[in-house]
Structure formats: structure tokens, C-alpha cells
Amino acid sequence: MASFPPRVNEKEIGKLLLNLVDHTEVVRDLTFAPDGSLILVSASRDKTLRVWDLKDDGNMMKVLRGHQNWVYSCAFSPDSSMLCSVGASKAVFLWNMDKYTMIRKLEGHHHDVVACDFSPDGALLATASYDTRVYIWDPHNGDILMEFGHLFPPPTPIFAGGANDRWVRSVSFSHDGLHVASLADDKMVRFWRIDEDYPVQVAPLSNGLCCAFSTDGSVLAAGTHDGSVYFWATPRQVPSLQHLCRMSIRRVMPTQEVQELPIPSKLLEFLSYRI
């Protein structure tokens, strides 16, 4: 088997390099560790996540088990130390990627959770669910910090588990750390601010399925069930110096360490994203 990454010349472009064979069901999502280590995680309907080392000819390093049903999506934290995985049966799991152990299971959604994304500083986690909600969590202690509802009034837990026209299909954090985009079955794409409980901008989009911000955050790409990709200009705002400082601190300091700082309570709340 060829080593990875290989030395590629023009004649080899398009050549199959690796074939990772071990899942027993559909593979729903893939994510690379952001630290450049060439660690790949795959999420599957076989209820597992598998960790592959592409530097070692695609050797499978670990199988992460815990989901009782299909795994829909997974995402690394920016420092690659943590992995979030979501799936059927309201499951949101956080994994320690140094020890390959489960950190905690986040409870709160009332239906399948289909997408997840970390904020650029790793201090926040966004999850999207068929229960018509996007939750913003503190992944370090499991608290829900913000709820973005796509149906008003929001359905009770009993009815949130059923079919409706507000299933949220995708969520993505902007690289400015201030905005979140979501797609729902009500034919809308919404842009939210992390400190507001209503969308700052809404645009029509039918059959939305997945979305991602461009690197500079100026464009949102949205893929649809019918095979199209649409591009949207996103809300632009110059982050305050205060927010930039918060992101710098939170990139290196988890919530528990922040709460131990000898600083005023209001500053602690700000650094903990308590709105």
C-alpha cells in the first residue's frame, strides 16, 4: 500500500491512494484533525467512529463506541484535543482524543442530532437537531448557553420528537466566533449572533442539507438535496477588541481554569460566554 501523503506527479493525479475498509455500514461523515497530524475520524451508521492514521498507511488506531444508533456527524475542536459526535437517539458525545475515552454525554435535545461544529476558539459547541433547535454548549462543563429556535412557540419534548417542517439539517460556526449559520426544512437559511436569540439575517433556501463558511467568513456555501450549491454573502461585523481578547484567552484556557482566575465576576461571565 502506498505511503501517505505520497509524492505525486502529474501522471498520478486522480489515482486511488488508500482504501480504508472496516466500517460495516454507510459512512456519514469524515473529519481531519486540525493540527496537521493526518489523523482522520469517520462516523458511520454502524454506530461507531473510527480513528485512522494516514501517516501510517491508513492504519486504524481506535474504534470509539458509545452511540446506540447511527452516528451522523463529527467535528474536532480547534486544538484537536476533543471530538464531538452526534447521531440518532438525541446523542451528543464528547471524546478525549489523547486518551480515546468519552469525556461526557450532553443531554438536552429531544430528537436526532444531525450536525455539530466548534467555535474557532474551542470554547463553544453548536449542535443542530430535528427537534427544531440549535443549542450552543460549553463543551467543558456541558452547560447549554444559548438556544436558537426554528419554530415558535417551540414544541414540547413530546412533539419535538415527531415530524415537522422545521427540522434543522446543518449548523456551522463562522471564523469570527460571533456568527452561526443554520439550515432548516422551512426553506430558510438563518444567520445568528451568539449574543442574540433571533436571526440577524434570513434568506430563502429550499432543500438545504449542509453548510460551511469560507475561511474569511464572508461567504456561506449551502448544499441541497437536489444537487445544487448556493453561496450567500454573510453578515459582516468587525469583532471588538474585547471579543478578540476573549477568543485568544479561550483558545488556551478551558472553562474550569477561567473560573479560577482572580478577576471580577462580570469578566468571568464574559470569558465563559455567559450571555
PDB file of C-alpha atoms in Angstrom:
ATOM      1  CA  MET A   1       0.000   0.000   0.000  1.00  0.00           C
ATOM      2  CA  ALA A   2       1.279   3.459  -0.852  1.00  0.00           C
ATOM      3  CA  SER A   3       2.537   5.701   1.928  1.00  0.00           C
ATOM      4  CA  PHE A   4       0.541   8.819   2.749  1.00  0.00           C
ATOM      5  CA  PRO A   5       0.997  11.569   1.811  1.00  0.00           C
ATOM      6  CA  PRO A   6       2.734  10.253  -1.309  1.00  0.00           C
ATOM      7  CA  ARG A   7       4.931  12.064  -3.761  1.00  0.00           C
ATOM      8  CA  VAL A   8       2.570  12.746  -6.618  1.00  0.00           C
ATOM      9  CA  ASN A   9       3.465  13.617 -10.177  1.00  0.00           C
ATOM     10  CA  GLU A  10       1.023  14.731 -12.850  1.00  0.00           C
ATOM     11  CA  LYS A  11       0.527  11.181 -14.162  1.00  0.00           C
ATOM     12  CA  GLU A  12      -0.656  10.036 -10.727  1.00  0.00           C
ATOM     13  CA  ILE A  13      -3.286  12.736 -10.214  1.00  0.00           C
ATOM     14  CA  GLY A  14      -6.646  11.033  -9.736  1.00  0.00           C
ATOM     15  CA  LYS A  15      -5.051   7.738  -8.708  1.00  0.00           C
ATOM     16  CA  LEU A  16      -6.549   5.922  -5.715  1.00  0.00           C
ATOM     17  CA  LEU A  17      -4.100   6.275  -2.827  1.00  0.00           C
ATOM     18  CA  LEU A  18      -5.810   4.494   0.060  1.00  0.00           C
ATOM     19  CA  ASN A  19      -8.939   2.474   0.657  1.00  0.00           C
ATOM     20  CA  LEU A  20      -9.902   2.351   4.331  1.00  0.00           C
ATOM     21  CA  VAL A  21     -12.060  -0.736   4.810  1.00  0.00           C
ATOM     22  CA  ASP A  22     -13.526  -1.596   8.194  1.00  0.00           C
ATOM     23  CA  HIS A  23     -16.938   0.028   8.665  1.00  0.00           C
ATOM     24  CA  THR A  24     -19.871  -2.323   8.166  1.00  0.00           C
ATOM     25  CA  GLU A  25     -22.430   0.350   7.256  1.00  0.00           C
ATOM     26  CA  VAL A  26     -22.717   3.688   5.446  1.00  0.00           C
ATOM     27  CA  VAL A  27     -20.036   6.263   6.352  1.00  0.00           C
ATOM     28  CA  ARG A  28     -21.876   9.516   7.030  1.00  0.00           C
ATOM     29  CA  ASP A  29     -19.102  11.963   7.883  1.00  0.00           C
ATOM     30  CA  LEU A  30     -15.321  12.484   7.896  1.00  0.00           C
ATOM     31  CA  THR A  31     -13.151  14.993   9.728  1.00  0.00           C
ATOM     32  CA  PHE A  32      -9.389  15.581   9.841  1.00  0.00           C
ATOM     33  CA  ALA A  33      -7.615  16.715  12.998  1.00  0.00           C
ATOM     34  CA  PRO A  34      -6.841  20.442  12.522  1.00  0.00           C
ATOM     35  CA  ASP A  35      -3.309  20.073  13.914  1.00  0.00           C
ATOM     36  CA  GLY A  36      -1.984  18.636  10.646  1.00  0.00           C
ATOM     37  CA  SER A  37      -1.298  15.204  12.135  1.00  0.00           C
ATOM     38  CA  LEU A  38      -3.213  13.449   9.306  1.00  0.00           C
ATOM     39  CA  ILE A  39      -5.485  11.772  11.836  1.00  0.00           C
ATOM     40  CA  LEU A  40      -8.874  11.098  10.248  1.00  0.00           C
ATOM     41  CA  VAL A  41     -12.110  10.211  12.041  1.00  0.00           C
ATOM     42  CA  SER A  42     -15.020   8.557  10.234  1.00  0.00           C
ATOM     43  CA  ALA A  43     -18.606   8.401  11.514  1.00  0.00           C
ATOM     44  CA  SER A  44     -20.878   5.585  10.393  1.00  0.00           C
ATOM     45  CA  ARG A  45     -24.321   4.081  10.604  1.00  0.00           C
ATOM     46  CA  ASP A  46     -22.644   1.054  12.182  1.00  0.00           C
ATOM     47  CA  LYS A  47     -22.799   3.079  15.443  1.00  0.00           C
ATOM     48  CA  THR A  48     -19.041   3.626  15.650  1.00  0.00           C
ATOM     49  CA  LEU A  49     -16.386   6.229  14.982  1.00  0.00           C
ATOM     50  CA  ARG A  50     -13.029   5.010  13.693  1.00  0.00           C
ATOM     51  CA  VAL A  51      -9.720   6.808  14.032  1.00  0.00           C
ATOM     52  CA  TRP A  52      -7.237   6.389  11.155  1.00  0.00           C
ATOM     53  CA  ASP A  53      -3.577   7.394  10.919  1.00  0.00           C
ATOM     54  CA  LEU A  54      -2.894   8.383   7.317  1.00  0.00           C
ATOM     55  CA  LYS A  55       0.810   8.819   8.059  1.00  0.00           C
ATOM     56  CA  ASP A  56       0.888   5.083   8.805  1.00  0.00           C
ATOM     57  CA  ASP A  57      -0.662   3.796   5.583  1.00  0.00           C
ATOM     58  CA  GLY A  58      -4.158   4.440   6.913  1.00  0.00           C
ATOM     59  CA  ASN A  59      -3.748   2.218   9.966  1.00  0.00           C
ATOM     60  CA  MET A  60      -6.910   2.176  12.109  1.00  0.00           C
ATOM     61  CA  MET A  61      -5.811   3.333  15.558  1.00  0.00           C
ATOM     62  CA  LYS A  62      -9.024   3.145  17.554  1.00  0.00           C
ATOM     63  CA  VAL A  63     -12.748   2.415  17.448  1.00  0.00           C
ATOM     64  CA  LEU A  64     -14.886   4.785  19.514  1.00  0.00           C
ATOM     65  CA  ARG A  65     -18.015   3.064  20.800  1.00  0.00           C
ATOM     66  CA  GLY A  66     -20.885   4.562  22.776  1.00  0.00           C
ATOM     67  CA  HIS A  67     -23.582   5.524  20.305  1.00  0.00           C
ATOM     68  CA  GLN A  68     -26.579   3.220  20.432  1.00  0.00           C
ATOM     69  CA  ASN A  69     -27.750   4.229  16.945  1.00  0.00           C
ATOM     70  CA  TRP A  70     -26.441   5.773  13.745  1.00  0.00           C
ATOM     71  CA  VAL A  71     -23.666   8.350  14.016  1.00  0.00           C
ATOM     72  CA  TYR A  72     -24.470  11.280  11.741  1.00  0.00           C
ATOM     73  CA  SER A  73     -21.639  13.759  12.145  1.00  0.00           C
ATOM     74  CA  CYS A  74     -18.399  14.508  13.985  1.00  0.00           C
ATOM     75  CA  ALA A  75     -16.125  17.520  14.498  1.00  0.00           C
ATOM     76  CA  PHE A  76     -12.729  18.173  16.078  1.00  0.00           C
ATOM     77  CA  SER A  77     -12.089  21.031  18.469  1.00  0.00           C
ATOM     78  CA  PRO A  78      -9.605  23.559  17.001  1.00  0.00           C
ATOM     79  CA  ASP A  79      -6.720  22.212  19.108  1.00  0.00           C
ATOM     80  CA  SER A  80      -7.576  18.603  18.103  1.00  0.00           C
ATOM     81  CA  SER A  81      -7.818  17.518  21.753  1.00  0.00           C
ATOM     82  CA  MET A  82     -11.575  16.913  21.689  1.00  0.00           C
ATOM     83  CA  LEU A  83     -14.036  15.310  19.283  1.00  0.00           C
ATOM     84  CA  CYS A  84     -17.789  15.794  19.209  1.00  0.00           C
ATOM     85  CA  SER A  85     -20.007  13.158  17.633  1.00  0.00           C
ATOM     86  CA  VAL A  86     -23.781  13.290  17.177  1.00  0.00           C
ATOM     87  CA  GLY A  87     -26.430  10.899  15.986  1.00  0.00           C
ATOM     88  CA  ALA A  88     -29.808   9.304  16.451  1.00  0.00           C
ATOM     89  CA  SER A  89     -31.457   8.945  19.866  1.00  0.00           C
ATOM     90  CA  LYS A  90     -30.630  12.522  20.916  1.00  0.00           C
ATOM     91  CA  ALA A  91     -26.962  11.626  21.373  1.00  0.00           C
ATOM     92  CA  VAL A  92     -24.175  14.203  21.736  1.00  0.00           C
ATOM     93  CA  PHE A  93     -20.835  12.722  22.772  1.00  0.00           C
ATOM     94  CA  LEU A  94     -17.542  14.399  23.620  1.00  0.00           C
ATOM     95  CA  TRP A  95     -14.329  12.383  23.335  1.00  0.00           C
ATOM     96  CA  ASN A  96     -10.806  12.916  24.668  1.00  0.00           C
ATOM     97  CA  MET A  97      -8.639  12.390  21.589  1.00  0.00           C
ATOM     98  CA  ASP A  98      -5.418  11.973  23.559  1.00  0.00           C
ATOM     99  CA  LYS A  99      -6.775   9.005  25.527  1.00  0.00           C
ATOM    100  CA  TYR A 100      -9.611   7.993  23.147  1.00  0.00           C
ATOM    101  CA  THR A 101     -12.079   7.977  26.010  1.00  0.00           C
ATOM    102  CA  MET A 102     -15.515   9.526  26.410  1.00  0.00           C
ATOM    103  CA  ILE A 103     -15.471  12.795  28.350  1.00  0.00           C
ATOM    104  CA  ARG A 104     -19.199  13.264  28.752  1.00  0.00           C
ATOM    105  CA  LYS A 105     -22.568  12.842  27.083  1.00  0.00           C
ATOM    106  CA  LEU A 106     -24.531  16.057  26.606  1.00  0.00           C
ATOM    107  CA  GLU A 107     -28.237  15.842  27.413  1.00  0.00           C
ATOM    108  CA  GLY A 108     -30.853  18.304  26.178  1.00  0.00           C
ATOM    109  CA  HIS A 109     -32.032  17.591  22.636  1.00  0.00           C
ATOM    110  CA  HIS A 110     -35.366  15.826  22.084  1.00  0.00           C
ATOM    111  CA  HIS A 111     -34.732  14.267  18.669  1.00  0.00           C
ATOM    112  CA  ASP A 112     -31.914  13.094  16.402  1.00  0.00           C
ATOM    113  CA  VAL A 113     -28.879  15.406  16.454  1.00  0.00           C
ATOM    114  CA  VAL A 114     -27.532  15.683  12.928  1.00  0.00           C
ATOM    115  CA  ALA A 115     -24.716  18.244  12.899  1.00  0.00           C
ATOM    116  CA  CYS A 116     -22.105  19.798  15.187  1.00  0.00           C
ATOM    117  CA  ASP A 117     -19.372  22.412  14.997  1.00  0.00           C
ATOM    118  CA  PHE A 118     -16.923  24.021  17.425  1.00  0.00           C
ATOM    119  CA  SER A 119     -16.312  27.752  17.653  1.00  0.00           C
ATOM    120  CA  PRO A 120     -12.863  28.849  16.402  1.00  0.00           C
ATOM    121  CA  ASP A 121     -11.549  29.199  19.954  1.00  0.00           C
ATOM    122  CA  GLY A 122     -12.971  25.841  21.059  1.00  0.00           C
ATOM    123  CA  ALA A 123     -14.958  27.415  23.900  1.00  0.00           C
ATOM    124  CA  LEU A 124     -18.373  26.774  22.319  1.00  0.00           C
ATOM    125  CA  LEU A 125     -20.068  23.861  20.580  1.00  0.00           C
ATOM    126  CA  ALA A 126     -23.085  24.179  18.279  1.00  0.00           C
ATOM    127  CA  THR A 127     -25.405  21.209  17.662  1.00  0.00           C
ATOM    128  CA  ALA A 128     -28.375  21.004  15.277  1.00  0.00           C
ATOM    129  CA  SER A 129     -31.335  18.691  15.820  1.00  0.00           C
ATOM    130  CA  TYR A 130     -34.606  17.589  14.303  1.00  0.00           C
ATOM    131  CA  ASP A 131     -36.212  18.952  17.490  1.00  0.00           C
ATOM    132  CA  THR A 132     -36.186  22.352  15.667  1.00  0.00           C
ATOM    133  CA  ARG A 133     -33.358  23.745  17.804  1.00  0.00           C
ATOM    134  CA  VAL A 134     -29.706  24.651  17.638  1.00  0.00           C
ATOM    135  CA  TYR A 135     -28.002  24.568  21.030  1.00  0.00           C
ATOM    136  CA  ILE A 136     -24.808  26.396  21.898  1.00  0.00           C
ATOM    137  CA  TRP A 137     -22.990  24.458  24.632  1.00  0.00           C
ATOM    138  CA  ASP A 138     -19.987  24.974  26.824  1.00  0.00           C
ATOM    139  CA  PRO A 139     -18.260  21.684  25.956  1.00  0.00           C
ATOM    140  CA  HIS A 140     -16.049  21.900  29.043  1.00  0.00           C
ATOM    141  CA  ASN A 141     -18.901  21.574  31.545  1.00  0.00           C
ATOM    142  CA  GLY A 142     -21.912  20.564  29.431  1.00  0.00           C
ATOM    143  CA  ASP A 143     -23.994  23.710  30.058  1.00  0.00           C
ATOM    144  CA  ILE A 144     -26.411  24.968  27.391  1.00  0.00           C
ATOM    145  CA  LEU A 145     -25.562  28.647  26.928  1.00  0.00           C
ATOM    146  CA  MET A 146     -27.929  29.566  24.090  1.00  0.00           C
ATOM    147  CA  GLU A 147     -30.916  28.112  22.227  1.00  0.00           C
ATOM    148  CA  PHE A 148     -31.756  29.096  18.648  1.00  0.00           C
ATOM    149  CA  GLY A 149     -35.339  28.037  17.927  1.00  0.00           C
ATOM    150  CA  HIS A 150     -36.691  27.484  14.403  1.00  0.00           C
ATOM    151  CA  LEU A 151     -40.330  27.004  15.437  1.00  0.00           C
ATOM    152  CA  PHE A 152     -42.333  29.366  17.623  1.00  0.00           C
ATOM    153  CA  PRO A 153     -43.626  28.552  20.102  1.00  0.00           C
ATOM    154  CA  PRO A 154     -41.095  25.739  20.446  1.00  0.00           C
ATOM    155  CA  PRO A 155     -42.579  22.234  20.536  1.00  0.00           C
ATOM    156  CA  THR A 156     -42.850  20.434  23.860  1.00  0.00           C
ATOM    157  CA  PRO A 157     -40.491  17.463  24.355  1.00  0.00           C
ATOM    158  CA  ILE A 158     -43.257  15.060  23.329  1.00  0.00           C
ATOM    159  CA  PHE A 159     -43.935  16.774  19.998  1.00  0.00           C
ATOM    160  CA  ALA A 160     -40.319  17.746  19.355  1.00  0.00           C
ATOM    161  CA  GLY A 161     -39.600  14.081  18.694  1.00  0.00           C
ATOM    162  CA  GLY A 162     -42.001  13.897  15.761  1.00  0.00           C
ATOM    163  CA  ALA A 163     -42.050  15.040  12.161  1.00  0.00           C
ATOM    164  CA  ASN A 164     -42.412  18.754  11.458  1.00  0.00           C
ATOM    165  CA  ASP A 165     -41.374  21.248   8.791  1.00  0.00           C
ATOM    166  CA  ARG A 166     -38.676  22.827  10.961  1.00  0.00           C
ATOM    167  CA  TRP A 167     -36.105  20.022  11.233  1.00  0.00           C
ATOM    168  CA  VAL A 168     -32.676  21.646  11.425  1.00  0.00           C
ATOM    169  CA  ARG A 169     -30.292  19.962   8.985  1.00  0.00           C
ATOM    170  CA  SER A 170     -26.966  21.733   9.458  1.00  0.00           C
ATOM    171  CA  VAL A 171     -25.070  24.231  11.581  1.00  0.00           C
ATOM    172  CA  SER A 172     -21.749  25.998  11.081  1.00  0.00           C
ATOM    173  CA  PHE A 173     -19.670  28.443  13.141  1.00  0.00           C
ATOM    174  CA  SER A 174     -18.173  31.459  11.400  1.00  0.00           C
ATOM    175  CA  HIS A 175     -14.450  32.033  11.863  1.00  0.00           C
ATOM    176  CA  ASP A 176     -15.125  35.360  13.574  1.00  0.00           C
ATOM    177  CA  GLY A 177     -16.573  33.424  16.511  1.00  0.00           C
ATOM    178  CA  LEU A 178     -19.626  35.698  16.523  1.00  0.00           C
ATOM    179  CA  HIS A 179     -21.963  34.143  13.961  1.00  0.00           C
ATOM    180  CA  VAL A 180     -23.627  30.785  13.416  1.00  0.00           C
ATOM    181  CA  ALA A 181     -25.485  29.637  10.289  1.00  0.00           C
ATOM    182  CA  SER A 182     -28.264  27.056  10.259  1.00  0.00           C
ATOM    183  CA  LEU A 183     -30.384  25.343   7.594  1.00  0.00           C
ATOM    184  CA  ALA A 184     -33.885  24.039   8.304  1.00  0.00           C
ATOM    185  CA  ASP A 185     -36.702  22.342   6.416  1.00  0.00           C
ATOM    186  CA  ASP A 186     -38.761  25.535   6.432  1.00  0.00           C
ATOM    187  CA  LYS A 187     -36.797  26.626   3.329  1.00  0.00           C
ATOM    188  CA  MET A 188     -34.684  29.155   5.189  1.00  0.00           C
ATOM    189  CA  VAL A 189     -31.035  29.762   5.917  1.00  0.00           C
ATOM    190  CA  ARG A 190     -30.536  31.740   9.109  1.00  0.00           C
ATOM    191  CA  PHE A 191     -27.580  33.721  10.413  1.00  0.00           C
ATOM    192  CA  TRP A 192     -27.401  34.146  14.188  1.00  0.00           C
ATOM    193  CA  ARG A 193     -25.196  36.094  16.568  1.00  0.00           C
ATOM    194  CA  ILE A 194     -24.064  34.216  19.659  1.00  0.00           C
ATOM    195  CA  ASP A 195     -25.410  37.017  21.865  1.00  0.00           C
ATOM    196  CA  GLU A 196     -28.845  37.347  20.228  1.00  0.00           C
ATOM    197  CA  ASP A 197     -31.747  34.883  20.382  1.00  0.00           C
ATOM    198  CA  TYR A 198     -33.197  35.841  16.988  1.00  0.00           C
ATOM    199  CA  PRO A 199     -31.632  35.689  13.499  1.00  0.00           C
ATOM    200  CA  VAL A 200     -29.740  38.751  12.320  1.00  0.00           C
ATOM    201  CA  GLN A 201     -30.401  37.737   8.721  1.00  0.00           C
ATOM    202  CA  VAL A 202     -32.677  35.229   6.964  1.00  0.00           C
ATOM    203  CA  ALA A 203     -32.665  34.128   3.327  1.00  0.00           C
ATOM    204  CA  PRO A 204     -34.731  31.623   1.296  1.00  0.00           C
ATOM    205  CA  LEU A 205     -33.215  28.221   0.526  1.00  0.00           C
ATOM    206  CA  SER A 206     -35.148  25.107  -0.468  1.00  0.00           C
ATOM    207  CA  ASN A 207     -33.950  21.571   0.301  1.00  0.00           C
ATOM    208  CA  GLY A 208     -30.963  22.735   2.361  1.00  0.00           C
ATOM    209  CA  LEU A 209     -28.833  19.898   3.705  1.00  0.00           C
ATOM    210  CA  CYS A 210     -25.347  21.134   4.674  1.00  0.00           C
ATOM    211  CA  CYS A 211     -23.447  24.409   5.002  1.00  0.00           C
ATOM    212  CA  ALA A 212     -19.967  25.775   5.638  1.00  0.00           C
ATOM    213  CA  PHE A 213     -18.384  29.214   5.963  1.00  0.00           C
ATOM    214  CA  SER A 214     -15.466  30.297   3.801  1.00  0.00           C
ATOM    215  CA  THR A 215     -12.134  30.783   5.590  1.00  0.00           C
ATOM    216  CA  ASP A 216     -12.576  34.548   5.881  1.00  0.00           C
ATOM    217  CA  GLY A 217     -16.225  34.165   6.898  1.00  0.00           C
ATOM    218  CA  SER A 218     -17.526  36.368   4.075  1.00  0.00           C
ATOM    219  CA  VAL A 219     -19.399  33.593   2.237  1.00  0.00           C
ATOM    220  CA  LEU A 220     -21.619  30.710   3.315  1.00  0.00           C
ATOM    221  CA  ALA A 221     -21.862  27.719   0.973  1.00  0.00           C
ATOM    222  CA  ALA A 222     -25.037  25.628   1.242  1.00  0.00           C
ATOM    223  CA  GLY A 223     -25.630  22.251  -0.395  1.00  0.00           C
ATOM    224  CA  THR A 224     -29.106  20.962  -1.214  1.00  0.00           C
ATOM    225  CA  HIS A 225     -30.911  17.662  -1.728  1.00  0.00           C
ATOM    226  CA  ASP A 226     -31.343  18.391  -5.434  1.00  0.00           C
ATOM    227  CA  GLY A 227     -27.606  18.584  -6.136  1.00  0.00           C
ATOM    228  CA  SER A 228     -27.091  22.361  -6.074  1.00  0.00           C
ATOM    229  CA  VAL A 229     -24.668  24.504  -4.096  1.00  0.00           C
ATOM    230  CA  TYR A 230     -25.660  28.080  -3.261  1.00  0.00           C
ATOM    231  CA  PHE A 231     -23.453  30.868  -1.959  1.00  0.00           C
ATOM    232  CA  TRP A 232     -24.558  33.646   0.358  1.00  0.00           C
ATOM    233  CA  ALA A 233     -22.876  36.845   1.440  1.00  0.00           C
ATOM    234  CA  THR A 234     -22.807  36.678   5.225  1.00  0.00           C
ATOM    235  CA  PRO A 235     -23.385  39.342   7.867  1.00  0.00           C
ATOM    236  CA  ARG A 236     -20.126  41.204   8.440  1.00  0.00           C
ATOM    237  CA  GLN A 237     -19.083  42.800  11.677  1.00  0.00           C
ATOM    238  CA  VAL A 238     -15.681  43.881  12.899  1.00  0.00           C
ATOM    239  CA  PRO A 239     -15.118  41.958  16.147  1.00  0.00           C
ATOM    240  CA  SER A 240     -14.469  44.138  19.156  1.00  0.00           C
ATOM    241  CA  LEU A 241     -11.030  44.130  20.741  1.00  0.00           C
ATOM    242  CA  GLN A 242     -12.749  42.686  23.796  1.00  0.00           C
ATOM    243  CA  HIS A 243     -14.056  39.692  21.814  1.00  0.00           C
ATOM    244  CA  LEU A 244     -10.684  39.136  20.124  1.00  0.00           C
ATOM    245  CA  CYS A 245      -9.028  39.063  23.544  1.00  0.00           C
ATOM    246  CA  ARG A 246     -11.662  36.618  24.779  1.00  0.00           C
ATOM    247  CA  MET A 247     -11.003  34.291  21.853  1.00  0.00           C
ATOM    248  CA  SER A 248      -7.250  34.472  22.449  1.00  0.00           C
ATOM    249  CA  ILE A 249      -7.692  33.504  26.090  1.00  0.00           C
ATOM    250  CA  ARG A 250     -10.230  30.747  25.414  1.00  0.00           C
ATOM    251  CA  ARG A 251      -8.006  29.100  22.804  1.00  0.00           C
ATOM    252  CA  VAL A 252      -5.616  28.101  25.590  1.00  0.00           C
ATOM    253  CA  MET A 253      -7.795  28.073  28.711  1.00  0.00           C
ATOM    254  CA  PRO A 254     -10.820  25.799  29.376  1.00  0.00           C
ATOM    255  CA  THR A 255     -13.802  26.985  31.392  1.00  0.00           C
ATOM    256  CA  GLN A 256     -12.623  25.408  34.636  1.00  0.00           C
ATOM    257  CA  GLU A 257      -9.352  27.358  34.538  1.00  0.00           C
ATOM    258  CA  VAL A 258     -11.132  30.587  33.604  1.00  0.00           C
ATOM    259  CA  GLN A 259     -13.433  30.275  36.605  1.00  0.00           C
ATOM    260  CA  GLU A 260     -10.416  30.062  38.913  1.00  0.00           C
ATOM    261  CA  LEU A 261      -8.968  33.378  37.728  1.00  0.00           C
ATOM    262  CA  PRO A 262      -8.911  36.160  40.395  1.00  0.00           C
ATOM    263  CA  ILE A 263     -10.898  38.616  38.271  1.00  0.00           C
ATOM    264  CA  PRO A 264     -14.296  40.376  38.618  1.00  0.00           C
ATOM    265  CA  SER A 265     -17.414  38.244  38.163  1.00  0.00           C
ATOM    266  CA  LYS A 266     -18.591  40.181  35.092  1.00  0.00           C
ATOM    267  CA  LEU A 267     -15.316  39.458  33.351  1.00  0.00           C
ATOM    268  CA  LEU A 268     -15.606  35.802  34.307  1.00  0.00           C
ATOM    269  CA  GLU A 269     -19.079  35.707  32.755  1.00  0.00           C
ATOM    270  CA  PHE A 270     -17.783  37.282  29.563  1.00  0.00           C
ATOM    271  CA  LEU A 271     -14.881  34.843  29.272  1.00  0.00           C
ATOM    272  CA  SER A 272     -17.331  31.980  29.919  1.00  0.00           C
ATOM    273  CA  TYR A 273     -19.673  33.232  27.151  1.00  0.00           C
ATOM    274  CA  ARG A 274     -22.444  33.723  29.688  1.00  0.00           C
ATOM    275  CA  ILE A 275     -24.862  35.994  27.840  1.00  0.00           C
TER     276      ILE A 275
END
